[in-house]
């Protein structure tokens, strides 16, 4: 089967750009674009068809890399310049993804257990805010710093693979968001390479488990994911605007919501 090169590259670019947004999950974006299952399967079954899976993943990662490099400067500038409107744009995008995730769960009859799993997902995301921020240990040099970056990359990989948990949000939790954006902007490979190595190791360790969960327990898994998304809304909410900021934030919120709904409507699984 031939790989649709342009489609995979474009979807990788969109997912890469979305990963820079605090609260927006790259995994959720991949689901909206209809590429998530293919990514998980390509990683978990990599050695069964190396040529096909390597080609697919290389195209996607190339697109994601371009998306990150192209939008890191713009994203950093926009968040610093218009913090509240941008955060409401992100909130609109996050909330816009919930109906699509509910459809993915394919619920035939609602059960109270689904609500329990969603609340558990909310609790997990909110508890991330209580994790110690390891960036204080990055001021040194040598193997200690490299090891800390590799471990952080493995933690971030969970957010990268699991829909509903934002990679950028995880960077914020770990106290690494600003520094990592600056590292991307300045091509600081001493920071980025250990982080990427840890991320790759974390992806390999987690994809197989996630594929099994989504295959065997899809409803439970997607309600967990919905809980993760709801938890990120609570955590990312920047507070209420005032004065002229109110209509501006309403417009940006609506724009974020509409953009995700349009993308999900025209995406094919």
PDB file of C-alpha atoms in Angstrom:
ATOM      1  CA  UNK A   1       0.000   0.000   0.000  1.00  0.00           C
ATOM      2  CA  UNK A   2       1.414   3.357  -1.043  1.00  0.00           C
ATOM      3  CA  UNK A   3       1.971   5.988   1.668  1.00  0.00           C
ATOM      4  CA  UNK A   4       0.137   9.300   0.956  1.00  0.00           C
ATOM      5  CA  UNK A   5       3.255  11.462   1.270  1.00  0.00           C
ATOM      6  CA  UNK A   6       1.723  14.959   1.257  1.00  0.00           C
ATOM      7  CA  UNK A   7      -1.104  13.971   3.630  1.00  0.00           C
ATOM      8  CA  UNK A   8       1.264  12.424   6.185  1.00  0.00           C
ATOM      9  CA  UNK A   9       3.676  15.383   5.990  1.00  0.00           C
ATOM     10  CA  UNK A  10       0.854  17.922   6.408  1.00  0.00           C
ATOM     11  CA  UNK A  11      -0.717  16.076   9.331  1.00  0.00           C
ATOM     12  CA  UNK A  12       2.716  15.810  10.959  1.00  0.00           C
ATOM     13  CA  UNK A  13       3.177  19.573  10.552  1.00  0.00           C
ATOM     14  CA  UNK A  14      -0.198  20.284  12.215  1.00  0.00           C
ATOM     15  CA  UNK A  15       0.497  17.885  15.090  1.00  0.00           C
ATOM     16  CA  UNK A  16       3.990  19.363  15.566  1.00  0.00           C
ATOM     17  CA  UNK A  17       2.592  22.898  15.714  1.00  0.00           C
ATOM     18  CA  UNK A  18      -0.153  21.818  18.152  1.00  0.00           C
ATOM     19  CA  UNK A  19       2.434  20.354  20.517  1.00  0.00           C
ATOM     20  CA  UNK A  20       3.733  23.877  21.176  1.00  0.00           C
ATOM     21  CA  UNK A  21       0.359  24.953  22.581  1.00  0.00           C
ATOM     22  CA  UNK A  22      -0.063  24.522  26.357  1.00  0.00           C
ATOM     23  CA  UNK A  23      -3.133  22.380  26.993  1.00  0.00           C
ATOM     24  CA  UNK A  24      -3.534  21.114  23.418  1.00  0.00           C
ATOM     25  CA  UNK A  25      -2.617  17.451  23.057  1.00  0.00           C
ATOM     26  CA  UNK A  26      -0.644  16.306  20.043  1.00  0.00           C
ATOM     27  CA  UNK A  27      -2.314  12.901  20.488  1.00  0.00           C
ATOM     28  CA  UNK A  28      -5.790  14.457  20.390  1.00  0.00           C
ATOM     29  CA  UNK A  29      -4.825  16.438  17.288  1.00  0.00           C
ATOM     30  CA  UNK A  30      -3.636  13.191  15.672  1.00  0.00           C
ATOM     31  CA  UNK A  31      -7.030  11.587  16.451  1.00  0.00           C
ATOM     32  CA  UNK A  32      -8.860  14.573  14.935  1.00  0.00           C
ATOM     33  CA  UNK A  33      -6.719  14.236  11.788  1.00  0.00           C
ATOM     34  CA  UNK A  34      -7.387  10.504  11.594  1.00  0.00           C
ATOM     35  CA  UNK A  35      -3.742   9.454  11.896  1.00  0.00           C
ATOM     36  CA  UNK A  36      -3.415   8.449  15.561  1.00  0.00           C
ATOM     37  CA  UNK A  37      -4.181   4.724  15.181  1.00  0.00           C
ATOM     38  CA  UNK A  38      -1.759   4.468  12.265  1.00  0.00           C
ATOM     39  CA  UNK A  39       1.010   6.118  14.306  1.00  0.00           C
ATOM     40  CA  UNK A  40       0.493   3.847  17.304  1.00  0.00           C
ATOM     41  CA  UNK A  41       0.387   0.759  15.091  1.00  0.00           C
ATOM     42  CA  UNK A  42       3.498   1.806  13.128  1.00  0.00           C
ATOM     43  CA  UNK A  43       5.516   2.140  16.342  1.00  0.00           C
ATOM     44  CA  UNK A  44       4.189  -0.963  18.140  1.00  0.00           C
ATOM     45  CA  UNK A  45       4.602  -3.185  15.037  1.00  0.00           C
ATOM     46  CA  UNK A  46       7.761  -1.477  13.748  1.00  0.00           C
ATOM     47  CA  UNK A  47       9.847  -4.632  13.279  1.00  0.00           C
ATOM     48  CA  UNK A  48       7.075  -6.541  11.480  1.00  0.00           C
ATOM     49  CA  UNK A  49       7.387  -4.279   8.432  1.00  0.00           C
ATOM     50  CA  UNK A  50      10.402  -2.047   8.962  1.00  0.00           C
ATOM     51  CA  UNK A  51      10.442  -0.485   5.505  1.00  0.00           C
ATOM     52  CA  UNK A  52       6.788   0.586   5.497  1.00  0.00           C
ATOM     53  CA  UNK A  53       6.689   1.699   9.142  1.00  0.00           C
ATOM     54  CA  UNK A  54      10.008   3.553   8.909  1.00  0.00           C
ATOM     55  CA  UNK A  55       8.864   5.425   5.799  1.00  0.00           C
ATOM     56  CA  UNK A  56       5.556   6.400   7.406  1.00  0.00           C
ATOM     57  CA  UNK A  57       7.126   7.514  10.704  1.00  0.00           C
ATOM     58  CA  UNK A  58       9.969   9.360   8.963  1.00  0.00           C
ATOM     59  CA  UNK A  59       7.476  11.371   6.891  1.00  0.00           C
ATOM     60  CA  UNK A  60       5.333  12.166   9.924  1.00  0.00           C
ATOM     61  CA  UNK A  61       8.323  13.154  12.090  1.00  0.00           C
ATOM     62  CA  UNK A  62       9.720  15.319   9.283  1.00  0.00           C
ATOM     63  CA  UNK A  63       6.406  17.167   9.079  1.00  0.00           C
ATOM     64  CA  UNK A  64       6.214  17.487  12.877  1.00  0.00           C
ATOM     65  CA  UNK A  65       9.788  18.775  13.020  1.00  0.00           C
ATOM     66  CA  UNK A  66       9.033  21.427  10.401  1.00  0.00           C
ATOM     67  CA  UNK A  67       5.877  22.405  12.300  1.00  0.00           C
ATOM     68  CA  UNK A  68       7.805  22.812  15.542  1.00  0.00           C
ATOM     69  CA  UNK A  69      10.627  24.813  13.937  1.00  0.00           C
ATOM     70  CA  UNK A  70       8.280  27.043  11.918  1.00  0.00           C
ATOM     71  CA  UNK A  71       5.901  27.904  14.725  1.00  0.00           C
ATOM     72  CA  UNK A  72       8.103  27.955  17.857  1.00  0.00           C
ATOM     73  CA  UNK A  73       9.096  31.611  17.409  1.00  0.00           C
ATOM     74  CA  UNK A  74       5.572  32.679  16.453  1.00  0.00           C
ATOM     75  CA  UNK A  75       4.001  30.765  19.346  1.00  0.00           C
ATOM     76  CA  UNK A  76       6.442  32.160  21.902  1.00  0.00           C
ATOM     77  CA  UNK A  77       5.908  35.714  20.644  1.00  0.00           C
ATOM     78  CA  UNK A  78       2.101  35.378  20.503  1.00  0.00           C
ATOM     79  CA  UNK A  79       1.786  33.925  24.016  1.00  0.00           C
ATOM     80  CA  UNK A  80       4.065  36.611  25.442  1.00  0.00           C
ATOM     81  CA  UNK A  81       2.314  39.454  23.574  1.00  0.00           C
ATOM     82  CA  UNK A  82      -1.352  38.418  23.902  1.00  0.00           C
ATOM     83  CA  UNK A  83      -1.390  35.973  26.786  1.00  0.00           C
ATOM     84  CA  UNK A  84      -5.118  35.971  27.665  1.00  0.00           C
ATOM     85  CA  UNK A  85      -6.511  35.964  24.093  1.00  0.00           C
ATOM     86  CA  UNK A  86      -4.087  33.189  23.124  1.00  0.00           C
ATOM     87  CA  UNK A  87      -4.962  31.083  26.165  1.00  0.00           C
ATOM     88  CA  UNK A  88      -8.675  31.438  25.336  1.00  0.00           C
ATOM     89  CA  UNK A  89      -7.877  30.397  21.756  1.00  0.00           C
ATOM     90  CA  UNK A  90      -6.230  27.257  23.170  1.00  0.00           C
ATOM     91  CA  UNK A  91      -9.185  26.650  25.523  1.00  0.00           C
ATOM     92  CA  UNK A  92     -11.588  26.820  22.587  1.00  0.00           C
ATOM     93  CA  UNK A  93      -9.504  24.274  20.712  1.00  0.00           C
ATOM     94  CA  UNK A  94      -9.369  21.919  23.718  1.00  0.00           C
ATOM     95  CA  UNK A  95     -13.130  22.091  24.328  1.00  0.00           C
ATOM     96  CA  UNK A  96     -13.781  21.659  20.609  1.00  0.00           C
ATOM     97  CA  UNK A  97     -12.039  18.265  20.696  1.00  0.00           C
ATOM     98  CA  UNK A  98     -14.368  16.753  23.348  1.00  0.00           C
ATOM     99  CA  UNK A  99     -17.373  15.901  21.085  1.00  0.00           C
ATOM    100  CA  UNK A 100     -15.026  14.100  18.690  1.00  0.00           C
ATOM    101  CA  UNK A 101     -13.466  12.086  21.532  1.00  0.00           C
ATOM    102  CA  UNK A 102     -16.936  11.119  22.771  1.00  0.00           C
ATOM    103  CA  UNK A 103     -17.805   9.866  19.282  1.00  0.00           C
ATOM    104  CA  UNK A 104     -14.593   7.841  19.229  1.00  0.00           C
ATOM    105  CA  UNK A 105     -15.735   6.044  22.393  1.00  0.00           C
ATOM    106  CA  UNK A 106     -18.752   4.703  20.419  1.00  0.00           C
ATOM    107  CA  UNK A 107     -20.999   4.568  23.481  1.00  0.00           C
ATOM    108  CA  UNK A 108     -24.138   2.499  22.947  1.00  0.00           C
ATOM    109  CA  UNK A 109     -25.492   2.799  26.495  1.00  0.00           C
ATOM    110  CA  UNK A 110     -24.082   5.240  29.032  1.00  0.00           C
ATOM    111  CA  UNK A 111     -22.743   3.781  32.286  1.00  0.00           C
ATOM    112  CA  UNK A 112     -21.861   5.546  35.530  1.00  0.00           C
ATOM    113  CA  UNK A 113     -18.483   3.797  35.296  1.00  0.00           C
ATOM    114  CA  UNK A 114     -17.626   5.944  32.292  1.00  0.00           C
ATOM    115  CA  UNK A 115     -18.088   9.015  34.478  1.00  0.00           C
ATOM    116  CA  UNK A 116     -15.859   7.441  37.151  1.00  0.00           C
ATOM    117  CA  UNK A 117     -13.074   6.859  34.609  1.00  0.00           C
ATOM    118  CA  UNK A 118     -13.438  10.407  33.265  1.00  0.00           C
ATOM    119  CA  UNK A 119     -13.141  11.823  36.797  1.00  0.00           C
ATOM    120  CA  UNK A 120     -10.091   9.627  37.355  1.00  0.00           C
ATOM    121  CA  UNK A 121      -8.543  11.176  34.234  1.00  0.00           C
ATOM    122  CA  UNK A 122      -9.276  14.678  35.571  1.00  0.00           C
ATOM    123  CA  UNK A 123      -7.656  13.778  38.900  1.00  0.00           C
ATOM    124  CA  UNK A 124      -4.514  12.437  37.190  1.00  0.00           C
ATOM    125  CA  UNK A 125      -4.018  15.607  35.128  1.00  0.00           C
ATOM    126  CA  UNK A 126      -4.590  17.912  38.106  1.00  0.00           C
ATOM    127  CA  UNK A 127      -2.168  15.853  40.212  1.00  0.00           C
ATOM    128  CA  UNK A 128       0.571  16.529  37.629  1.00  0.00           C
ATOM    129  CA  UNK A 129       0.738  20.069  38.978  1.00  0.00           C
ATOM    130  CA  UNK A 130       2.135  18.693  42.229  1.00  0.00           C
ATOM    131  CA  UNK A 131       5.091  16.966  40.559  1.00  0.00           C
ATOM    132  CA  UNK A 132       8.474  18.447  41.537  1.00  0.00           C
ATOM    133  CA  UNK A 133       9.920  20.654  38.818  1.00  0.00           C
ATOM    134  CA  UNK A 134      13.291  19.148  37.890  1.00  0.00           C
ATOM    135  CA  UNK A 135      14.607  22.094  35.884  1.00  0.00           C
ATOM    136  CA  UNK A 136      16.472  23.288  38.982  1.00  0.00           C
ATOM    137  CA  UNK A 137      18.801  20.366  38.357  1.00  0.00           C
ATOM    138  CA  UNK A 138      19.524  21.433  34.780  1.00  0.00           C
ATOM    139  CA  UNK A 139      21.764  24.335  35.713  1.00  0.00           C
ATOM    140  CA  UNK A 140      24.775  22.054  35.997  1.00  0.00           C
ATOM    141  CA  UNK A 141      26.675  20.302  33.246  1.00  0.00           C
ATOM    142  CA  UNK A 142      27.887  16.858  32.280  1.00  0.00           C
ATOM    143  CA  UNK A 143      26.143  13.529  32.740  1.00  0.00           C
ATOM    144  CA  UNK A 144      23.837  14.722  35.541  1.00  0.00           C
ATOM    145  CA  UNK A 145      22.181  17.261  33.264  1.00  0.00           C
ATOM    146  CA  UNK A 146      22.011  14.800  30.351  1.00  0.00           C
ATOM    147  CA  UNK A 147      20.415  12.152  32.587  1.00  0.00           C
ATOM    148  CA  UNK A 148      17.822  14.609  33.891  1.00  0.00           C
ATOM    149  CA  UNK A 149      16.938  15.614  30.329  1.00  0.00           C
ATOM    150  CA  UNK A 150      16.623  11.973  29.204  1.00  0.00           C
ATOM    151  CA  UNK A 151      14.329  11.161  32.168  1.00  0.00           C
ATOM    152  CA  UNK A 152      12.266  14.287  31.452  1.00  0.00           C
ATOM    153  CA  UNK A 153      12.013  13.236  27.795  1.00  0.00           C
ATOM    154  CA  UNK A 154      10.612   9.859  28.875  1.00  0.00           C
ATOM    155  CA  UNK A 155       7.991  11.596  31.049  1.00  0.00           C
ATOM    156  CA  UNK A 156       7.089  13.980  28.238  1.00  0.00           C
ATOM    157  CA  UNK A 157       6.716  11.001  25.869  1.00  0.00           C
ATOM    158  CA  UNK A 158       3.658   9.867  27.839  1.00  0.00           C
ATOM    159  CA  UNK A 159       2.004  13.197  26.982  1.00  0.00           C
ATOM    160  CA  UNK A 160       3.240  12.886  23.403  1.00  0.00           C
ATOM    161  CA  UNK A 161       1.657   9.458  22.907  1.00  0.00           C
ATOM    162  CA  UNK A 162      -1.422   9.653  25.130  1.00  0.00           C
ATOM    163  CA  UNK A 163      -4.284  11.784  23.768  1.00  0.00           C
ATOM    164  CA  UNK A 164      -5.658  14.375  26.164  1.00  0.00           C
ATOM    165  CA  UNK A 165      -2.381  15.215  27.897  1.00  0.00           C
ATOM    166  CA  UNK A 166      -0.606  18.135  26.280  1.00  0.00           C
ATOM    167  CA  UNK A 167       3.118  17.873  25.595  1.00  0.00           C
ATOM    168  CA  UNK A 168       3.500  21.601  26.185  1.00  0.00           C
ATOM    169  CA  UNK A 169       1.422  21.345  29.352  1.00  0.00           C
ATOM    170  CA  UNK A 170       3.776  18.633  30.596  1.00  0.00           C
ATOM    171  CA  UNK A 171       6.717  20.910  29.793  1.00  0.00           C
ATOM    172  CA  UNK A 172       5.024  23.642  31.834  1.00  0.00           C
ATOM    173  CA  UNK A 173       4.499  21.220  34.735  1.00  0.00           C
ATOM    174  CA  UNK A 174       8.171  20.232  34.616  1.00  0.00           C
ATOM    175  CA  UNK A 175       9.232  23.880  34.428  1.00  0.00           C
ATOM    176  CA  UNK A 176      10.767  23.358  30.978  1.00  0.00           C
ATOM    177  CA  UNK A 177       8.372  25.068  28.548  1.00  0.00           C
ATOM    178  CA  UNK A 178      10.145  28.393  28.072  1.00  0.00           C
ATOM    179  CA  UNK A 179      13.625  26.847  28.041  1.00  0.00           C
ATOM    180  CA  UNK A 180      12.640  24.181  25.509  1.00  0.00           C
ATOM    181  CA  UNK A 181      11.018  26.734  23.173  1.00  0.00           C
ATOM    182  CA  UNK A 182      14.181  28.835  23.413  1.00  0.00           C
ATOM    183  CA  UNK A 183      16.281  25.713  22.706  1.00  0.00           C
ATOM    184  CA  UNK A 184      14.204  25.003  19.576  1.00  0.00           C
ATOM    185  CA  UNK A 185      14.452  28.632  18.489  1.00  0.00           C
ATOM    186  CA  UNK A 186      18.255  28.724  18.932  1.00  0.00           C
ATOM    187  CA  UNK A 187      18.848  25.076  17.884  1.00  0.00           C
ATOM    188  CA  UNK A 188      20.444  24.235  21.241  1.00  0.00           C
ATOM    189  CA  UNK A 189      21.215  20.577  20.492  1.00  0.00           C
ATOM    190  CA  UNK A 190      22.900  20.027  23.871  1.00  0.00           C
ATOM    191  CA  UNK A 191      19.402  20.445  25.350  1.00  0.00           C
ATOM    192  CA  UNK A 192      17.296  18.992  22.534  1.00  0.00           C
ATOM    193  CA  UNK A 193      19.181  15.749  21.754  1.00  0.00           C
ATOM    194  CA  UNK A 194      19.032  14.184  25.282  1.00  0.00           C
ATOM    195  CA  UNK A 195      15.382  15.273  25.531  1.00  0.00           C
ATOM    196  CA  UNK A 196      14.645  13.618  22.160  1.00  0.00           C
ATOM    197  CA  UNK A 197      16.481  10.409  23.144  1.00  0.00           C
ATOM    198  CA  UNK A 198      14.412  10.149  26.321  1.00  0.00           C
ATOM    199  CA  UNK A 199      11.261  10.912  24.365  1.00  0.00           C
ATOM    200  CA  UNK A 200      12.004   8.164  21.834  1.00  0.00           C
ATOM    201  CA  UNK A 201      12.622   5.625  24.605  1.00  0.00           C
ATOM    202  CA  UNK A 202       9.386   6.648  26.324  1.00  0.00           C
ATOM    203  CA  UNK A 203       7.400   6.353  23.090  1.00  0.00           C
ATOM    204  CA  UNK A 204       8.680   2.817  22.453  1.00  0.00           C
ATOM    205  CA  UNK A 205       7.817   1.771  26.024  1.00  0.00           C
ATOM    206  CA  UNK A 206       4.276   3.193  26.025  1.00  0.00           C
ATOM    207  CA  UNK A 207       2.816   2.751  22.526  1.00  0.00           C
ATOM    208  CA  UNK A 208       2.254  -0.996  22.779  1.00  0.00           C
ATOM    209  CA  UNK A 209       0.377  -0.621  26.075  1.00  0.00           C
ATOM    210  CA  UNK A 210      -1.788   2.184  24.704  1.00  0.00           C
ATOM    211  CA  UNK A 211      -2.632   0.261  21.516  1.00  0.00           C
ATOM    212  CA  UNK A 212      -3.747  -2.740  23.605  1.00  0.00           C
ATOM    213  CA  UNK A 213      -5.868  -0.528  25.879  1.00  0.00           C
ATOM    214  CA  UNK A 214      -7.574   1.246  22.965  1.00  0.00           C
ATOM    215  CA  UNK A 215      -8.205  -2.086  21.220  1.00  0.00           C
ATOM    216  CA  UNK A 216      -9.466  -4.121  24.189  1.00  0.00           C
ATOM    217  CA  UNK A 217     -11.117  -1.382  26.264  1.00  0.00           C
ATOM    218  CA  UNK A 218     -11.956   1.477  23.839  1.00  0.00           C
ATOM    219  CA  UNK A 219     -14.802   3.050  25.846  1.00  0.00           C
ATOM    220  CA  UNK A 220     -12.913   3.066  29.136  1.00  0.00           C
ATOM    221  CA  UNK A 221      -9.772   4.355  27.402  1.00  0.00           C
ATOM    222  CA  UNK A 222     -11.569   7.210  25.641  1.00  0.00           C
ATOM    223  CA  UNK A 223     -13.354   8.298  28.814  1.00  0.00           C
ATOM    224  CA  UNK A 224      -9.978   8.401  30.535  1.00  0.00           C
ATOM    225  CA  UNK A 225      -8.815  10.581  27.652  1.00  0.00           C
ATOM    226  CA  UNK A 226     -11.888  12.827  27.975  1.00  0.00           C
ATOM    227  CA  UNK A 227     -11.007  13.181  31.665  1.00  0.00           C
ATOM    228  CA  UNK A 228      -7.457  14.184  30.725  1.00  0.00           C
ATOM    229  CA  UNK A 229      -8.834  16.839  28.381  1.00  0.00           C
ATOM    230  CA  UNK A 230     -11.244  18.198  31.017  1.00  0.00           C
ATOM    231  CA  UNK A 231      -8.408  18.308  33.540  1.00  0.00           C
ATOM    232  CA  UNK A 232      -6.238  20.292  31.145  1.00  0.00           C
ATOM    233  CA  UNK A 233      -9.070  22.828  30.728  1.00  0.00           C
ATOM    234  CA  UNK A 234      -9.142  23.431  34.479  1.00  0.00           C
ATOM    235  CA  UNK A 235      -5.373  23.671  34.649  1.00  0.00           C
ATOM    236  CA  UNK A 236      -4.872  25.917  31.614  1.00  0.00           C
ATOM    237  CA  UNK A 237      -7.728  28.381  32.332  1.00  0.00           C
ATOM    238  CA  UNK A 238      -5.911  31.728  32.827  1.00  0.00           C
ATOM    239  CA  UNK A 239      -8.689  33.579  34.671  1.00  0.00           C
ATOM    240  CA  UNK A 240     -11.419  35.918  33.473  1.00  0.00           C
ATOM    241  CA  UNK A 241     -10.520  38.908  31.271  1.00  0.00           C
ATOM    242  CA  UNK A 242     -11.753  42.424  31.942  1.00  0.00           C
ATOM    243  CA  UNK A 243     -12.690  45.492  29.889  1.00  0.00           C
ATOM    244  CA  UNK A 244     -11.948  45.245  26.168  1.00  0.00           C
ATOM    245  CA  UNK A 245     -10.283  41.894  26.790  1.00  0.00           C
ATOM    246  CA  UNK A 246     -13.707  40.242  27.226  1.00  0.00           C
ATOM    247  CA  UNK A 247     -14.928  40.503  23.583  1.00  0.00           C
ATOM    248  CA  UNK A 248     -11.416  39.754  22.272  1.00  0.00           C
ATOM    249  CA  UNK A 249     -11.176  36.570  24.354  1.00  0.00           C
ATOM    250  CA  UNK A 250     -14.700  35.533  23.300  1.00  0.00           C
ATOM    251  CA  UNK A 251     -13.652  35.872  19.641  1.00  0.00           C
ATOM    252  CA  UNK A 252     -10.399  33.934  20.089  1.00  0.00           C
ATOM    253  CA  UNK A 253     -12.191  31.217  22.094  1.00  0.00           C
ATOM    254  CA  UNK A 254     -14.779  30.857  19.309  1.00  0.00           C
ATOM    255  CA  UNK A 255     -12.012  30.776  16.682  1.00  0.00           C
ATOM    256  CA  UNK A 256     -10.168  27.984  18.486  1.00  0.00           C
ATOM    257  CA  UNK A 257     -13.363  25.977  18.951  1.00  0.00           C
ATOM    258  CA  UNK A 258     -14.446  26.458  15.322  1.00  0.00           C
ATOM    259  CA  UNK A 259     -11.018  25.520  13.936  1.00  0.00           C
ATOM    260  CA  UNK A 260     -10.974  22.168  15.759  1.00  0.00           C
ATOM    261  CA  UNK A 261     -14.595  21.390  14.862  1.00  0.00           C
ATOM    262  CA  UNK A 262     -13.938  22.132  11.167  1.00  0.00           C
ATOM    263  CA  UNK A 263     -10.795  19.995  11.110  1.00  0.00           C
ATOM    264  CA  UNK A 264     -12.558  17.090  12.860  1.00  0.00           C
ATOM    265  CA  UNK A 265     -15.532  17.317  10.468  1.00  0.00           C
ATOM    266  CA  UNK A 266     -13.433  17.052   7.322  1.00  0.00           C
ATOM    267  CA  UNK A 267     -10.946  14.519   8.671  1.00  0.00           C
ATOM    268  CA  UNK A 268     -11.352  10.905   7.669  1.00  0.00           C
ATOM    269  CA  UNK A 269     -10.447   8.065   9.991  1.00  0.00           C
TER     270      UNK A 269
END
